[in-house]
mmCIF file of C-alpha atoms in Angstrom:
data_model
loop_
_atom_site.group_PDB
_atom_site.id
_atom_site.type_symbol
_atom_site.label_atom_id
_atom_site.label_comp_id
_atom_site.label_asym_id
_atom_site.label_seq_id
_atom_site.Cartn_x
_atom_site.Cartn_y
_atom_site.Cartn_z
ATOM 1 C CA MET A 1 -18.523 -6.785 11.482
ATOM 2 C CA THR A 2 -18.566 -6.562 7.821
ATOM 3 C CA ASN A 3 -14.885 -7.062 7.683
ATOM 4 C CA GLN A 4 -14.981 -10.230 9.486
ATOM 5 C CA ARG A 5 -17.439 -11.616 7.159
ATOM 6 C CA SER A 6 -15.486 -10.641 4.178
ATOM 7 C CA PHE A 7 -12.393 -12.098 5.752
ATOM 8 C CA LYS A 8 -14.182 -15.327 6.566
ATOM 9 C CA ALA A 9 -15.370 -15.555 2.925
ATOM 10 C CA ARG A 10 -11.877 -15.081 1.653
ATOM 11 C CA VAL A 11 -10.813 -17.994 3.891
ATOM 12 C CA ARG A 12 -13.412 -20.149 2.288
ATOM 13 C CA THR A 13 -12.808 -19.197 -1.114
ATOM 14 C CA ARG A 14 -9.057 -20.229 -0.608
ATOM 15 C CA MET A 15 -10.261 -23.580 0.853
ATOM 16 C CA ALA A 16 -12.353 -24.076 -2.252
ATOM 17 C CA LYS A 17 -9.262 -23.312 -4.519
ATOM 18 C CA THR A 18 -6.568 -25.316 -2.603
ATOM 19 C CA GLY A 19 -8.271 -27.837 -0.317
ATOM 20 C CA GLU A 20 -6.656 -26.649 2.683
ATOM 21 C CA SER A 21 -8.359 -26.945 5.968
ATOM 22 C CA TYR A 22 -9.955 -23.687 7.395
ATOM 23 C CA THR A 23 -7.301 -23.221 9.805
ATOM 24 C CA THR A 24 -4.312 -23.638 7.101
ATOM 25 C CA ALA A 25 -6.273 -21.345 4.699
ATOM 26 C CA ARG A 26 -6.786 -18.645 7.336
ATOM 27 C CA ARG A 27 -3.023 -18.731 8.415
ATOM 28 C CA GLN A 28 -1.711 -18.298 4.740
ATOM 29 C CA LEU A 29 -3.991 -15.205 4.259
ATOM 30 C CA ILE A 30 -2.718 -13.730 7.466
ATOM 31 C CA ASN A 31 0.738 -14.354 6.505
ATOM 32 C CA ARG A 32 0.465 -12.913 3.005
ATOM 33 C CA ALA A 33 -1.310 -9.916 4.411
ATOM 34 C CA THR A 34 1.451 -9.025 6.884
ATOM 35 C CA GLU A 35 4.582 -10.004 4.979
ATOM 36 C CA PRO A 36 7.111 -7.420 5.724
ATOM 37 C CA SER A 37 8.824 -5.583 2.976
ATOM 38 C CA PRO A 38 12.520 -5.839 2.505
ATOM 39 C CA GLU A 39 14.855 -3.777 4.655
ATOM 40 C CA PRO A 40 15.587 -0.411 3.108
ATOM 41 C CA ALA A 41 19.048 0.630 1.850
ATOM 42 C CA ALA A 42 20.617 3.917 0.825
ATOM 43 C CA ALA A 43 19.331 5.388 -2.336
ATOM 44 C CA ALA A 44 21.407 7.180 -5.013
ATOM 45 C CA PRO A 45 21.544 10.928 -4.852
ATOM 46 C CA ASP A 46 20.054 11.636 -8.098
ATOM 47 C CA ALA A 47 17.112 9.318 -7.509
ATOM 48 C CA ALA A 48 14.998 12.141 -6.581
ATOM 49 C CA GLN A 49 15.686 14.136 -9.618
ATOM 50 C CA ALA A 50 14.569 11.367 -11.676
ATOM 51 C CA ALA A 51 11.018 11.878 -10.414
ATOM 52 C CA GLY A 52 10.897 15.151 -12.477
ATOM 53 C CA PRO A 53 10.592 19.003 -11.672
ATOM 54 C CA ALA A 54 6.978 18.582 -10.771
ATOM 55 C CA ALA A 55 7.883 16.969 -7.372
ATOM 56 C CA ALA A 56 10.429 19.441 -6.456
ATOM 57 C CA GLN A 57 7.947 22.219 -6.852
ATOM 58 C CA THR A 58 5.389 20.733 -4.967
ATOM 59 C CA ALA A 59 6.991 18.631 -2.091
ATOM 60 C CA ALA A 60 5.986 19.113 1.241
ATOM 61 C CA PRO A 61 6.645 17.290 4.880
ATOM 62 C CA ALA A 62 4.970 14.179 4.828
ATOM 63 C CA ALA A 63 1.723 13.854 6.568
ATOM 64 C CA ALA A 64 1.054 11.529 9.465
ATOM 65 C CA GLN A 65 -1.181 8.451 9.084
ATOM 66 C CA THR A 66 -3.808 9.914 11.155
ATOM 67 C CA GLU A 67 -3.960 13.183 9.240
ATOM 68 C CA ARG A 68 -4.040 10.919 5.611
ATOM 69 C CA ILE A 69 -6.646 8.582 6.898
ATOM 70 C CA ALA A 70 -9.867 10.183 8.481
ATOM 71 C CA ASP A 71 -11.129 8.761 11.609
ATOM 72 C CA GLY A 72 -14.508 8.249 10.173
ATOM 73 C CA LEU A 73 -13.022 6.360 7.167
ATOM 74 C CA LEU A 74 -10.998 4.144 9.363
ATOM 75 C CA ARG A 75 -14.023 3.291 11.474
ATOM 76 C CA ALA A 76 -16.263 2.649 8.426
ATOM 77 C CA ARG A 77 -13.726 0.158 7.223
ATOM 78 C CA THR A 78 -12.350 -1.514 10.505
ATOM 79 C CA GLY A 79 -15.247 -0.937 13.056
ATOM 80 C CA ARG A 80 -12.899 1.509 15.288
ATOM 81 C CA GLY A 81 -11.375 4.814 15.007
ATOM 82 C CA TRP A 82 -7.878 5.827 15.796
ATOM 83 C CA ALA A 83 -7.977 6.376 19.490
ATOM 84 C CA GLU A 84 -9.773 2.767 19.928
ATOM 85 C CA TRP A 85 -7.264 1.033 17.963
ATOM 86 C CA PHE A 86 -4.380 2.795 19.604
ATOM 87 C CA ALA A 87 -5.922 1.928 23.068
ATOM 88 C CA LEU A 88 -6.190 -1.734 22.004
ATOM 89 C CA LEU A 89 -2.553 -1.780 20.949
ATOM 90 C CA ASP A 90 -1.458 -0.034 23.905
ATOM 91 C CA ALA A 91 -3.296 -2.910 25.910
ATOM 92 C CA ALA A 92 -1.299 -5.425 23.865
ATOM 93 C CA ALA A 93 1.835 -3.923 24.625
ATOM 94 C CA ALA A 94 2.445 -3.246 20.853
ATOM 95 C CA THR A 95 5.396 -0.741 21.448
ATOM 96 C CA GLU A 96 7.561 -3.998 22.317
ATOM 97 C CA GLN A 97 6.483 -5.647 19.077
ATOM 98 C CA THR A 98 7.763 -5.232 15.572
ATOM 99 C CA HIS A 99 5.811 -3.889 12.647
ATOM 100 C CA THR A 100 4.959 -7.348 11.387
ATOM 101 C CA GLN A 101 3.969 -8.583 14.697
ATOM 102 C CA ILE A 102 1.471 -5.683 15.293
ATOM 103 C CA ALA A 103 -0.016 -6.104 11.812
ATOM 104 C CA ARG A 104 -0.294 -9.744 12.300
ATOM 105 C CA HIS A 105 -1.981 -9.326 15.551
ATOM 106 C CA LEU A 106 -4.653 -7.008 13.969
ATOM 107 C CA VAL A 107 -5.392 -9.626 11.217
ATOM 108 C CA ALA A 108 -5.388 -12.645 13.457
ATOM 109 C CA GLU A 109 -7.015 -11.300 16.621
ATOM 110 C CA HIS A 110 -9.395 -8.494 15.041
ATOM 111 C CA GLU A 111 -9.648 -9.757 11.427
ATOM 112 C CA VAL A 112 -8.537 -6.409 10.225
ATOM 113 C CA PRO A 113 -8.062 -6.822 6.378
ATOM 114 C CA GLY A 114 -4.352 -6.894 5.489
ATOM 115 C CA TRP A 115 -3.977 -3.418 4.060
ATOM 116 C CA TRP A 116 -5.756 -1.594 6.788
ATOM 117 C CA ALA A 117 -3.731 -3.582 9.382
ATOM 118 C CA GLN A 118 -0.688 -2.143 7.791
ATOM 119 C CA THR A 119 -2.466 1.331 7.774
ATOM 120 C CA ILE A 120 -3.251 1.134 11.415
ATOM 121 C CA THR A 121 0.288 -0.083 12.407
ATOM 122 C CA VAL A 122 1.933 2.584 10.705
ATOM 123 C CA GLY A 123 -0.379 5.035 12.312
ATOM 124 C CA TYR A 124 0.406 3.487 15.937
ATOM 125 C CA GLU A 125 4.120 3.655 15.275
ATOM 126 C CA GLN A 126 3.973 7.096 14.181
ATOM 127 C CA ALA A 127 1.739 8.244 17.229
ATOM 128 C CA ARG A 128 3.962 6.432 19.621
ATOM 129 C CA GLY A 129 7.217 7.722 18.335
ATOM 130 C CA LEU A 130 8.585 4.599 16.900
ATOM 131 C CA ARG A 131 8.938 6.004 13.514
ATOM 132 C CA ALA A 132 8.423 9.424 11.782
ATOM 133 C CA PRO A 133 5.968 10.076 8.763
ATOM 134 C CA GLY A 134 7.679 8.837 5.595
ATOM 135 C CA GLN A 135 10.207 6.658 7.649
ATOM 136 C CA ARG A 136 10.296 3.059 7.960
ATOM 137 C CA ARG A 137 10.600 1.374 11.028
ATOM 138 C CA GLY A 138 14.223 0.872 11.696
ATOM 139 C CA GLY A 139 15.263 4.250 10.136
ATOM 140 C CA GLY A 140 14.858 4.035 6.195
ATOM 141 C CA PHE A 141 12.424 6.243 4.343
ATOM 142 C CA GLU A 142 9.771 5.425 1.884
ATOM 143 C CA ALA A 143 7.002 7.474 -0.007
ATOM 144 C CA SER A 144 3.468 6.347 -0.594
ATOM 145 C CA ALA A 145 0.204 7.583 -2.517
ATOM 146 C CA SER A 146 -3.182 5.961 -3.498
ATOM 147 C CA ARG A 147 -5.939 6.995 -5.804
ATOM 148 C CA THR A 148 -9.318 5.323 -6.554
ATOM 149 C CA VAL A 149 -10.065 5.199 -10.319
ATOM 150 C CA ALA A 150 -13.208 4.226 -12.254
ATOM 151 C CA VAL A 151 -12.030 1.258 -14.248
ATOM 152 C CA PRO A 152 -11.780 -2.450 -13.409
ATOM 153 C CA ALA A 153 -8.736 -3.596 -11.657
ATOM 154 C CA ALA A 154 -7.571 -5.433 -14.601
ATOM 155 C CA ARG A 155 -7.415 -2.225 -16.668
ATOM 156 C CA LEU A 156 -5.656 -0.505 -13.876
ATOM 157 C CA PHE A 157 -3.015 -3.336 -13.573
ATOM 158 C CA GLU A 158 -2.528 -3.128 -17.404
ATOM 159 C CA ALA A 159 -1.542 0.804 -16.991
ATOM 160 C CA PHE A 160 1.588 -0.292 -14.930
ATOM 161 C CA ALA A 161 2.497 -3.665 -16.416
ATOM 162 C CA ASP A 162 2.125 -2.823 -19.958
ATOM 163 C CA GLU A 163 5.156 -0.594 -21.015
ATOM 164 C CA THR A 164 3.229 1.232 -23.856
ATOM 165 C CA ALA A 165 0.198 1.988 -21.453
ATOM 166 C CA ARG A 166 2.618 3.052 -18.833
ATOM 167 C CA THR A 167 4.534 5.470 -20.844
ATOM 168 C CA ARG A 168 1.268 7.366 -21.491
ATOM 169 C CA TRP A 169 1.105 8.316 -18.074
ATOM 170 C CA LEU A 170 4.655 7.918 -16.668
ATOM 171 C CA PRO A 171 6.930 9.161 -19.534
ATOM 172 C CA ASP A 172 10.937 9.403 -19.397
ATOM 173 C CA VAL A 173 11.428 7.066 -16.374
ATOM 174 C CA GLU A 174 13.340 3.763 -16.647
ATOM 175 C CA VAL A 175 11.060 1.173 -14.614
ATOM 176 C CA ARG A 176 12.602 -2.374 -14.702
ATOM 177 C CA VAL A 177 10.080 -4.852 -13.740
ATOM 178 C CA ARG A 178 10.767 -7.297 -10.931
ATOM 179 C CA THR A 179 7.434 -9.222 -10.526
ATOM 180 C CA ALA A 180 3.911 -8.453 -11.862
ATOM 181 C CA THR A 181 1.152 -10.546 -10.681
ATOM 182 C CA ALA A 182 -2.292 -9.592 -12.411
ATOM 183 C CA PRO A 183 -4.426 -7.746 -11.394
ATOM 184 C CA ARG A 184 -3.053 -7.256 -7.883
ATOM 185 C CA SER A 185 0.653 -6.426 -7.710
ATOM 186 C CA PHE A 186 3.504 -4.920 -9.543
ATOM 187 C CA ARG A 187 7.176 -4.480 -8.366
ATOM 188 C CA ALA A 188 9.944 -2.511 -10.230
ATOM 189 C CA ASP A 189 13.319 -0.862 -10.075
ATOM 190 C CA TRP A 190 12.951 2.644 -10.525
ATOM 191 C CA ALA A 191 15.124 4.938 -12.672
ATOM 192 C CA GLY A 192 17.822 2.241 -12.821
ATOM 193 C CA GLY A 193 17.849 1.637 -8.880
ATOM 194 C CA PRO A 194 18.527 1.422 -6.064
ATOM 195 C CA THR A 195 15.005 2.741 -5.079
ATOM 196 C CA ARG A 196 12.005 0.629 -6.189
ATOM 197 C CA ILE A 197 8.390 0.726 -6.401
ATOM 198 C CA VAL A 198 5.652 -1.620 -5.146
ATOM 199 C CA VAL A 199 2.086 -1.435 -6.487
ATOM 200 C CA GLY A 200 -1.044 -2.847 -4.883
ATOM 201 C CA ILE A 201 -4.443 -2.789 -6.538
ATOM 202 C CA ASP A 202 -7.806 -3.661 -4.965
ATOM 203 C CA ALA A 203 -11.062 -4.026 -7.010
ATOM 204 C CA VAL A 204 -13.782 -1.767 -5.526
ATOM 205 C CA GLY A 205 -16.633 -3.259 -7.331
ATOM 206 C CA GLU A 206 -16.723 -4.334 -10.828
ATOM 207 C CA SER A 207 -15.917 -0.981 -12.272
ATOM 208 C CA LYS A 208 -13.640 0.653 -9.809
ATOM 209 C CA ALA A 209 -10.225 0.139 -8.306
ATOM 210 C CA ARG A 210 -7.859 1.590 -6.016
ATOM 211 C CA VAL A 211 -4.177 1.699 -6.487
ATOM 212 C CA SER A 212 -1.593 2.014 -3.928
ATOM 213 C CA ILE A 213 2.060 2.899 -4.662
ATOM 214 C CA LEU A 214 5.039 2.577 -2.042
ATOM 215 C CA HIS A 215 8.230 3.858 -2.989
ATOM 216 C CA GLU A 216 11.069 2.303 -1.045
ATOM 217 C CA LYS A 217 14.720 2.731 -0.378
ATOM 218 C CA LEU A 218 14.880 6.416 -0.248
ATOM 219 C CA THR A 219 17.615 8.467 1.335
ATOM 220 C CA GLY A 220 15.715 10.927 3.693
ATOM 221 C CA ALA A 221 12.623 12.725 4.581
ATOM 222 C CA GLU A 222 13.329 15.059 1.840
ATOM 223 C CA GLN A 223 13.539 12.941 -1.018
ATOM 224 C CA ALA A 224 10.300 11.026 0.422
ATOM 225 C CA ALA A 225 8.479 14.251 0.448
ATOM 226 C CA GLU A 226 9.558 15.077 -3.246
ATOM 227 C CA LEU A 227 8.511 11.512 -4.403
ATOM 228 C CA LYS A 228 5.186 11.405 -2.391
ATOM 229 C CA ALA A 229 4.214 14.728 -4.105
ATOM 230 C CA TYR A 230 5.236 13.201 -7.614
ATOM 231 C CA TRP A 231 3.158 10.023 -7.127
ATOM 232 C CA ARG A 232 0.070 12.054 -6.217
ATOM 233 C CA GLU A 233 0.658 14.099 -9.348
ATOM 234 C CA ARG A 234 1.032 11.010 -11.578
ATOM 235 C CA LEU A 235 -1.625 9.303 -10.128
ATOM 236 C CA ALA A 236 -3.833 12.114 -10.630
ATOM 237 C CA ALA A 237 -2.753 12.019 -14.403
ATOM 238 C CA LEU A 238 -3.209 8.219 -14.578
ATOM 239 C CA LYS A 239 -6.852 8.750 -13.413
ATOM 240 C CA ALA A 240 -7.640 11.451 -15.726
ATOM 241 C CA LEU A 241 -6.195 9.350 -18.481
ATOM 242 C CA LEU A 242 -8.385 6.150 -17.882
ATOM 243 C CA GLU A 243 -11.329 7.975 -17.154
ATOM 244 C CA SER A 244 -11.248 9.902 -20.189
ATOM 245 C CA ASN A 245 -12.233 9.138 -23.775
ATOM 246 C CA GLY A 246 -8.669 9.441 -24.789
ATOM 247 C CA ASP A 247 -7.874 6.192 -23.077
ATOM 248 C CA HIS A 248 -6.970 4.310 -26.226
ATOM 249 C CA ARG A 249 -5.771 0.661 -25.628
#
């Protein structure tokens, strides 16, 4: 499959950069792709208010992963649809495994790219009643959103990492940067904490990139729904800004 060739190419690229053996390089990529997020904690009562009034007006119940990701898209990216992946995971007794173990199994045994392995894992856990939409495995809540923007990955990363660029589309919010690795990832505390955002950026060719945002440590389903709506609206604003002539660097 295409994703298998892509994964092997990434292994060989890492080998060339690090001098590692194929086995070591492959293991390192698998570990990085399936690294679990920190365990969630309770969020401050006013954290949702910091998202702004637009979120409260448009919030809706979180959609299941199988509704967010079309079966045809999943098949195009991973070689199988939802029902097929669920059957494979049932056969592997995945309901008895942790989130990390399931994602790692998909990467190691089926060579599913890291982001898609996480996507399938969440969909499976929701379908089997191990978590509700918007809920982390274990009880905490989070909100997510993504958008493809017609700019290079480096430009999309700058929109998050550079404070001046960030305030053009994300105004009136305190963002305290924790880590930023150009042009792939950005982590920050949100509105003074304790909630935080985790941003991943993937290049889609030379002039297009996809950004995925995970807002962690939320108090419950209502706050998760509000922030999900908020991030959809903000990413739409970011896309409009970067793809317009008004994007002055």
